Coordinates of C-alpha atoms in Angstrom, one line a residue:
M1 CA 11.3 -15.1 3.5
R2 CA 9.8 -12.3 1.4
P3 CA 8.0 -9.2 2.6
T4 CA 4.6 -10.6 1.8
L5 CA 4.9 -13.6 4.2
I6 CA 6.5 -11.6 7.0
A7 CA 4.5 -8.4 6.8
S8 CA 1.1 -10.1 6.7
A9 CA 2.2 -12.6 9.4
C10 CA 4.0 -10.6 12.0
L11 CA 2.1 -7.3 12.4
L12 CA 0.8 -5.5 15.6
S13 CA 1.7 -2.8 18.7
A14 CA 1.6 -1.0 22.1
G15 CA 0.8 1.9 24.3
L16 CA 1.8 5.5 24.1
A17 CA 5.0 5.7 26.2
H18 CA 6.9 9.0 26.3
A19 CA 10.2 9.1 24.5
A20 CA 12.1 10.9 21.8
P21 CA 10.2 10.9 18.5
A22 CA 11.2 8.1 16.1
P23 CA 13.1 9.2 12.9
A24 CA 10.4 9.7 10.3
P25 CA 10.3 7.2 7.4
T26 CA 11.2 8.4 4.0
R27 CA 7.8 7.6 2.4
L28 CA 5.0 5.1 2.0
D29 CA 6.3 2.1 0.1
H30 CA 3.6 -0.4 -0.9
I31 CA 0.4 -2.2 -0.1
L32 CA -0.3 -6.0 -0.1
L33 CA -3.5 -6.5 -2.1
W34 CA -5.4 -9.8 -2.3
G35 CA -7.6 -10.6 -5.3
H36 CA -10.3 -13.3 -5.9
G37 CA -7.4 -15.1 -7.7
I38 CA -4.0 -14.1 -9.1
D39 CA -5.2 -14.1 -12.7
Q40 CA -8.4 -12.3 -11.8
I41 CA -6.6 -9.5 -10.0
T42 CA -3.9 -9.3 -12.7
S43 CA -6.7 -8.9 -15.3
V44 CA -8.4 -6.1 -13.3
M45 CA -5.1 -4.2 -12.7
A46 CA -4.0 -4.5 -16.4
V47 CA -7.2 -4.5 -18.5
K48 CA -9.6 -2.4 -16.4
L49 CA -7.2 0.0 -14.8
G50 CA -4.3 0.2 -17.2
F51 CA -1.3 -0.9 -15.0
Q52 CA 1.6 -3.0 -16.2
V53 CA 1.9 -6.1 -14.0
R54 CA 5.2 -7.9 -13.5
P55 CA 5.9 -11.5 -12.6
G56 CA 6.5 -12.6 -9.1
R57 CA 6.7 -16.1 -7.5
D58 CA 4.2 -18.9 -6.6
P59 CA 5.3 -20.7 -3.4
D60 CA 2.9 -23.2 -1.9
G61 CA -0.2 -22.1 -3.9
V62 CA -0.1 -18.3 -3.1
A63 CA 1.3 -16.3 -6.0
N64 CA 2.5 -12.6 -6.0
R65 CA 3.0 -10.2 -8.8
Y66 CA 4.1 -6.5 -8.9
I67 CA 3.1 -3.2 -10.2
R68 CA 6.1 -0.9 -10.0
L69 CA 6.0 2.9 -10.4
A70 CA 8.5 5.5 -11.4
D71 CA 8.7 7.0 -7.9
S72 CA 10.0 3.5 -6.6
S73 CA 6.7 2.6 -4.9
F74 CA 4.7 -0.5 -5.9
I75 CA 1.7 -2.7 -5.4
E76 CA 2.2 -6.3 -4.5
I77 CA -0.8 -8.3 -5.6
L78 CA -1.6 -11.8 -4.2
G79 CA -3.8 -14.6 -5.2
I80 CA -4.5 -18.3 -4.5
T81 CA -3.5 -20.6 -7.3
R82 CA -4.5 -24.1 -6.2
P83 CA -6.8 -25.8 -3.7
N84 CA -5.5 -26.1 -0.1
P85 CA -2.6 -23.6 -0.4
K86 CA -0.1 -23.4 2.4
F87 CA -0.7 -20.1 4.3
D88 CA 1.7 -18.6 6.8
P89 CA -0.1 -17.3 10.0
G90 CA -0.4 -13.8 8.6
M91 CA -1.9 -15.0 5.3
K92 CA -4.3 -17.1 7.2
E93 CA -5.3 -14.1 9.3
D94 CA -5.8 -12.0 6.1
Q95 CA -7.9 -14.6 4.5
E96 CA -10.1 -15.0 7.6
A97 CA -10.5 -11.3 8.0
L98 CA -11.3 -10.8 4.3
K99 CA -13.5 -13.9 4.3
G100 CA -11.5 -15.2 1.3
G101 CA -12.4 -12.1 -0.7
P102 CA -10.3 -9.3 -2.2
G103 CA -8.8 -6.4 -0.2
S104 CA -5.8 -5.1 1.7
R105 CA -4.9 -5.1 5.4
A106 CA -1.2 -4.3 5.3
F107 CA 1.1 -1.6 4.0
G108 CA 4.8 -0.6 4.4
F109 CA 6.8 2.5 5.4
R110 CA 10.2 2.8 3.7
S111 CA 13.3 4.2 5.5
S112 CA 17.0 3.8 5.4
R113 CA 17.1 4.3 9.2
L114 CA 15.4 1.1 10.3
D115 CA 17.8 0.5 13.2
A116 CA 17.1 3.9 14.7
I117 CA 13.4 3.7 14.1
R118 CA 13.2 0.2 15.7
S119 CA 15.2 1.3 18.7
T120 CA 13.1 4.3 19.3
L121 CA 9.9 2.3 19.0
Q122 CA 11.2 -0.3 21.4
A123 CA 12.0 2.5 23.9
K124 CA 8.3 3.6 23.6
Q125 CA 7.2 0.1 24.5
Y126 CA 6.1 -1.0 21.1
A127 CA 6.5 -4.8 20.7
V128 CA 8.6 -4.8 17.5
T129 CA 9.7 -8.0 15.8
P130 CA 13.3 -9.0 15.0
F131 CA 14.6 -8.0 11.5
F132 CA 13.7 -10.2 8.6
S133 CA 15.5 -10.2 5.2
G134 CA 15.1 -11.7 1.7
P135 CA 14.6 -12.9 -0.9
D136 CA 17.1 -15.4 0.4
S137 CA 20.1 -15.6 2.8
A138 CA 22.6 -15.8 -0.1
K139 CA 21.5 -12.5 -1.6
P140 CA 19.2 -10.5 0.7
G141 CA 17.7 -7.5 -1.1
W142 CA 15.4 -6.2 1.5
R143 CA 15.2 -5.9 5.3
L144 CA 12.1 -5.2 7.5
F145 CA 10.6 -5.3 10.9
A146 CA 7.0 -5.4 11.9
F147 CA 5.0 -5.5 15.2
D148 CA 3.7 -8.2 17.5
K149 CA 0.6 -6.1 18.0
A150 CA -0.6 -3.7 15.3
P151 CA -0.3 0.0 16.5
L152 CA -2.7 1.1 13.7
S153 CA -6.1 -0.1 12.5
S154 CA -4.4 -1.7 9.6
N155 CA -1.2 -3.7 9.8
T156 CA 2.1 -2.0 9.0
F157 CA 5.8 -2.7 8.8
F158 CA 9.1 -0.7 8.1
I159 CA 11.2 -1.8 5.2
D160 CA 14.4 -0.9 3.3
Y161 CA 16.1 -2.2 0.1
K162 CA 19.7 -2.6 -1.1
A163 CA 20.5 -0.2 -3.9
D164 CA 20.9 -3.0 -6.5
Y165 CA 17.7 -4.9 -5.5
A166 CA 15.6 -5.4 -8.7
P167 CA 13.3 -8.4 -8.4
D168 CA 11.6 -7.8 -11.7
Q169 CA 14.8 -7.7 -13.8
F170 CA 17.3 -10.4 -14.6
D171 CA 20.1 -7.8 -15.0
P172 CA 20.0 -4.9 -12.5
A173 CA 22.4 -3.0 -14.8
N174 CA 19.8 -3.0 -17.6
T175 CA 18.5 0.6 -17.2
A176 CA 16.2 0.3 -20.2
D177 CA 14.4 -2.6 -18.6
Y178 CA 14.2 -0.7 -15.3
R179 CA 12.5 2.3 -17.1
V180 CA 10.1 0.3 -19.2
T181 CA 8.8 -1.8 -16.3
R182 CA 7.7 1.4 -14.6
E183 CA 5.8 2.8 -17.5
H184 CA 2.0 2.2 -17.5
P185 CA -0.7 2.7 -20.2
N186 CA -2.8 4.7 -17.7
G187 CA 0.1 7.1 -17.1
A188 CA 0.5 6.3 -13.4
R189 CA 3.8 7.7 -12.1
E190 CA 3.6 7.9 -8.3
L191 CA 1.9 6.7 -5.2
S192 CA 0.2 9.8 -3.5
S193 CA -1.6 8.3 -0.5
I194 CA -2.9 5.3 1.3
W195 CA -6.3 5.5 3.0
L196 CA -7.0 3.7 6.3
V197 CA -10.5 3.3 7.6
S198 CA -11.5 2.5 11.2
A199 CA -14.1 3.4 13.7
D200 CA -11.8 5.9 15.4
A201 CA -9.5 8.0 13.1
D202 CA -8.2 10.0 16.0
A203 CA -6.8 6.8 17.6
D204 CA -4.7 6.2 14.4
R205 CA -3.6 9.8 14.4
K206 CA -2.4 9.6 18.0
Q207 CA -0.5 6.4 17.3
L208 CA 1.1 7.9 14.2
E209 CA 2.2 11.0 16.2
N210 CA 3.7 8.8 18.9
M211 CA 5.6 6.9 16.2
G212 CA 7.1 10.1 14.9
L213 CA 4.6 11.0 12.2
G214 CA 2.9 14.2 13.3
H215 CA 1.6 17.3 11.5
A216 CA -1.8 15.8 10.9
V217 CA -4.3 17.9 9.0
P218 CA -8.1 17.4 9.4
V219 CA -9.7 16.4 6.1
K220 CA -13.2 15.5 4.8
L221 CA -13.7 13.3 1.7
P222 CA -17.4 13.5 0.6
E223 CA -16.7 11.2 -2.3
L224 CA -15.9 8.4 0.2
G225 CA -18.3 9.5 2.9
A226 CA -15.3 9.8 5.2
R227 CA -13.5 12.3 7.5
G228 CA -10.3 12.2 9.5
F229 CA -6.7 13.2 9.1
C230 CA -4.0 13.5 6.5
V231 CA -0.6 12.7 7.8
P232 CA 2.5 13.6 5.6
V233 CA 5.0 10.8 5.1
G234 CA 7.8 12.4 3.0
P235 CA 6.3 13.1 -0.5
T236 CA 3.3 10.8 0.3
A237 CA 0.3 10.9 2.7
L238 CA -1.3 8.5 5.0
L239 CA -5.0 9.2 5.5
A240 CA -6.5 8.0 8.8
L241 CA -10.3 8.1 8.2
Q242 CA -13.6 7.0 9.7
P243 CA -17.1 6.9 8.2
D244 CA -19.0 10.2 7.9
G245 CA -22.5 9.1 7.0
A246 CA -23.4 6.7 4.2
G247 CA -20.8 5.9 1.6
L248 CA -17.8 3.8 0.7
A249 CA -16.2 4.2 4.1
A250 CA -19.2 2.9 5.9
Q251 CA -19.5 0.0 3.5
A252 CA -15.9 -0.9 4.1
M253 CA -16.2 -0.6 7.9
A254 CA -19.1 -3.0 7.8
A255 CA -16.5 -5.7 7.2
G256 CA -13.9 -4.3 9.7
P257 CA -10.9 -1.9 9.6
R258 CA -8.8 -2.1 6.5
I259 CA -7.2 -0.1 3.7
L260 CA -10.0 1.8 2.2
G261 CA -8.2 3.0 -0.9
V262 CA -5.0 4.3 -2.7
S263 CA -4.4 7.3 -4.8
Y264 CA -2.0 7.6 -7.8
G265 CA -0.7 10.6 -9.7
V266 CA -0.9 10.2 -13.5
T267 CA 0.6 12.2 -16.4
D268 CA -2.8 12.6 -18.2
L269 CA -5.9 12.3 -16.1
G270 CA -8.1 12.3 -19.2
R271 CA -6.3 9.2 -20.5
A272 CA -6.6 7.4 -17.2
Q273 CA -10.3 8.2 -16.9
R274 CA -11.0 7.0 -20.5
W275 CA -9.1 3.7 -19.7
V276 CA -11.1 3.0 -16.6
E277 CA -14.4 4.0 -18.4
R278 CA -13.6 1.5 -21.1
G279 CA -12.6 -1.2 -18.6
Y280 CA -15.7 -0.8 -16.5
Q281 CA -18.1 0.2 -19.3
Q282 CA -19.4 3.3 -17.5
K283 CA -18.9 7.0 -17.4
L284 CA -17.1 8.6 -14.5
T285 CA -17.2 12.1 -13.1
T286 CA -14.1 13.9 -11.9
Y287 CA -14.1 15.8 -8.6
R288 CA -11.7 18.0 -6.6
G289 CA -9.9 15.7 -4.2
L290 CA -7.0 16.3 -1.8
S291 CA -4.5 16.0 -4.6
G292 CA -6.5 18.2 -7.1
E293 CA -8.6 17.0 -10.0
S294 CA -9.3 13.3 -9.5
V295 CA -11.4 10.4 -10.7
L296 CA -12.4 7.4 -8.6
A297 CA -12.4 4.0 -10.3
P298 CA -15.3 1.6 -9.3
T299 CA -13.0 -1.1 -8.1
V300 CA -14.5 -2.1 -4.7
D301 CA -16.2 -5.4 -6.0
D302 CA -13.0 -6.4 -7.8
L303 CA -10.3 -5.3 -5.4
G304 CA -12.0 -4.7 -2.1
L305 CA -10.7 -1.1 -2.0
S306 CA -11.0 2.1 -4.1
V307 CA -8.4 3.4 -6.6
E308 CA -8.1 7.1 -7.2
F309 CA -6.2 8.7 -10.1
H310 CA -5.3 12.4 -10.0
A311 CA -3.4 14.8 -12.2
L312 CA 0.3 15.1 -11.2
K313 CA 1.0 18.2 -9.2
P314 CA 4.5 19.7 -8.9
G315 CA 6.0 19.8 -5.4
G316 CA 4.2 21.1 -2.3
S317 CA 2.9 19.3 0.7
P318 CA 1.1 15.9 0.2
C319 CA -1.6 17.2 2.7
P320 CA -3.8 20.2 2.2
A321 CA -3.1 23.3 4.2
A322 CA -4.8 23.3 7.6

């Protein structure tokens, strides 16, 4: 089974038992993003936003495709391709929560220490699942575990990959293909942050700290009408947010907790901005975000979440100073 089917099916969590901190994951890995349909979401990501979209598979009427970045993170996009598709339980849950519309309710942490993390979480009374691997038993390329009850307001899982796992290439030894598939017209190079929204950002912060992800920094995002916490995860950041007055966060929460948005570093912010402006036929204004000069693409109707681009910044903490 592949990460999409397990991650969206098996997710959920437990109370705050006292035990040694879990080993911190290396970074945020990817989100699972549903579109109105697989071709619709592919068009939005490629034409309106300037990403290169790679092929995936289409088992039982639910197709997936990939957007892979130079920092090894990616976006897995999902769409229904025929009437009466066969959903696994997690997909059915996603579709019911999203009311058949676009959006994301699941994301992954990556770590090479899955066994240690899972053992520590078990000791803290989190109801973790067994390990799952894929894409098939003959040649597994990834391994993950999730939760039988979500510890956070959005579903999450922990995943790791074999060094030679390359699902978007026929020949893993072809380094030129590997490089080219991670180059995007909009200049996107890295995943900077994933933004969760719920009615209680501090509850997410406490769970993250109990799971071994501390050092939260209070943040306020007026562009989203949100406030909460920025939690560093290696070179990336997980934002635990809640609405702060009117705005995109309050609009999203009207439909329930979910992933509010994602942020990507680009080589040329002006180029990314021009691409989105052409795609959406409207002028955009830059602002000073958590990652510096940024622009917010108007993607909520198309994707059910916001996409932010910001100029790449060298080194430093993924969260602002307290």
